[in-house]
CSV table of C-alpha atoms in Angstrom, one decimal:
chain,number,residue,atom,x,y,z
A,1,MET,CA,15.8,-25.3,-12.1
A,2,PRO,CA,13.8,-22.9,-9.8
A,3,LYS,CA,11.8,-20.3,-11.4
A,4,LYS,CA,13.0,-16.7,-10.9
A,5,ASN,CA,10.5,-14.4,-9.3
A,6,ASN,CA,9.5,-11.7,-11.6
A,7,THR,CA,8.8,-8.4,-9.8
A,8,ARG,CA,5.8,-7.8,-12.2
A,9,GLU,CA,4.3,-11.1,-11.1
A,10,LEU,CA,4.9,-10.2,-7.4
A,11,GLU,CA,3.1,-6.8,-8.0
A,12,ASN,CA,0.0,-8.6,-9.0
A,13,ILE,CA,-0.5,-10.8,-5.9
A,14,ILE,CA,-3.6,-9.8,-3.9
A,15,PHE,CA,-4.0,-10.5,-0.2
A,16,CYS,CA,-6.8,-10.3,2.2
A,17,THR,CA,-6.3,-7.3,4.3
A,18,GLU,CA,-7.6,-9.1,7.4
A,19,CYS,CA,-5.9,-12.4,7.5
A,20,GLY,CA,-3.2,-12.1,4.8
A,21,SER,CA,-4.2,-15.2,2.8
A,22,SER,CA,-3.7,-14.9,-1.0
A,23,LEU,CA,-6.7,-14.0,-3.1
A,24,THR,CA,-4.9,-14.0,-6.4
A,25,ASP,CA,-7.0,-16.3,-8.8
A,26,PHE,CA,-9.0,-17.6,-5.9
A,27,TYR,CA,-12.1,-17.4,-8.0
A,28,LEU,CA,-10.5,-19.8,-10.5
A,29,SER,CA,-9.5,-22.4,-7.8
A,30,SER,CA,-11.6,-25.5,-6.7
A,31,ASP,CA,-11.6,-24.0,-3.2
A,32,VAL,CA,-14.1,-21.4,-4.3
A,33,LYS,CA,-16.8,-24.2,-4.4
A,34,ASP,CA,-15.7,-26.0,-1.2
A,35,VAL,CA,-18.2,-24.4,1.4
A,36,GLU,CA,-16.9,-26.5,4.2
A,37,LYS,CA,-13.3,-25.3,3.6
A,38,LEU,CA,-14.4,-21.7,3.3
A,39,GLU,CA,-16.4,-21.8,6.6
A,40,ALA,CA,-13.4,-23.5,8.4
A,41,HIS,CA,-11.1,-20.7,7.1
A,42,TYR,CA,-13.6,-18.0,8.2
A,43,LYS,CA,-14.0,-19.6,11.7
A,44,ASN,CA,-10.2,-19.9,12.0
A,45,CYS,CA,-9.7,-16.3,11.2
A,46,ARG,CA,-12.5,-15.3,13.7
A,47,THR,CA,-11.1,-17.4,16.5
A,48,SER,CA,-7.5,-16.4,16.0
A,49,GLY,CA,-8.5,-12.7,16.1
A,50,LYS,CA,-7.3,-12.0,12.5
A,51,PHE,CA,-10.8,-11.2,11.2
A,52,LYS,CA,-12.9,-8.4,12.7
A,53,GLY,CA,-15.0,-7.6,9.7
A,54,GLU,CA,-18.5,-8.5,8.5
A,55,MET,CA,-17.7,-10.9,5.6
A,56,CYS,CA,-14.6,-13.0,4.8
A,57,SER,CA,-13.1,-11.9,1.4
A,58,LYS,CA,-13.0,-15.6,0.2
A,59,MET,CA,-16.7,-16.0,1.1
A,60,PHE,CA,-17.6,-12.8,-0.7
A,61,ILE,CA,-15.7,-14.0,-3.8
A,62,ALA,CA,-17.5,-17.4,-3.6
A,63,LEU,CA,-20.9,-15.8,-3.4
A,64,ASP,CA,-23.3,-16.4,-6.2
A,65,PHE,CA,-25.0,-13.1,-6.7
A,66,GLU,CA,-26.4,-10.9,-9.4
A,67,LEU,CA,-25.6,-7.3,-9.7
A,68,GLU,CA,-29.2,-6.5,-10.3
A,69,ASN,CA,-30.1,-7.6,-6.8
A,70,LEU,CA,-27.3,-5.3,-5.4
A,71,GLU,CA,-28.6,-2.4,-7.4
A,72,GLU,CA,-32.2,-2.8,-6.1
A,73,SER,CA,-31.1,-2.9,-2.5
A,74,ASP,CA,-29.4,0.5,-3.0
A,75,GLU,CA,-32.7,2.3,-3.7
């Protein structure tokens, strides 16, 4: 039996504003560690004209960074 779509579940879905791909729970998926797949997605968005920003949302989520480093660069 198919699962009914709950409107509350649909409200919690997050999409990239550039390409429209789903970002909901992306940080939990195995794709977050697949650098080749992330780069291929990014290149596809650039060549298709969907992406015009500086950094792909998926690549940003996959970054391994420390907040301390970001705070130091603001000074």
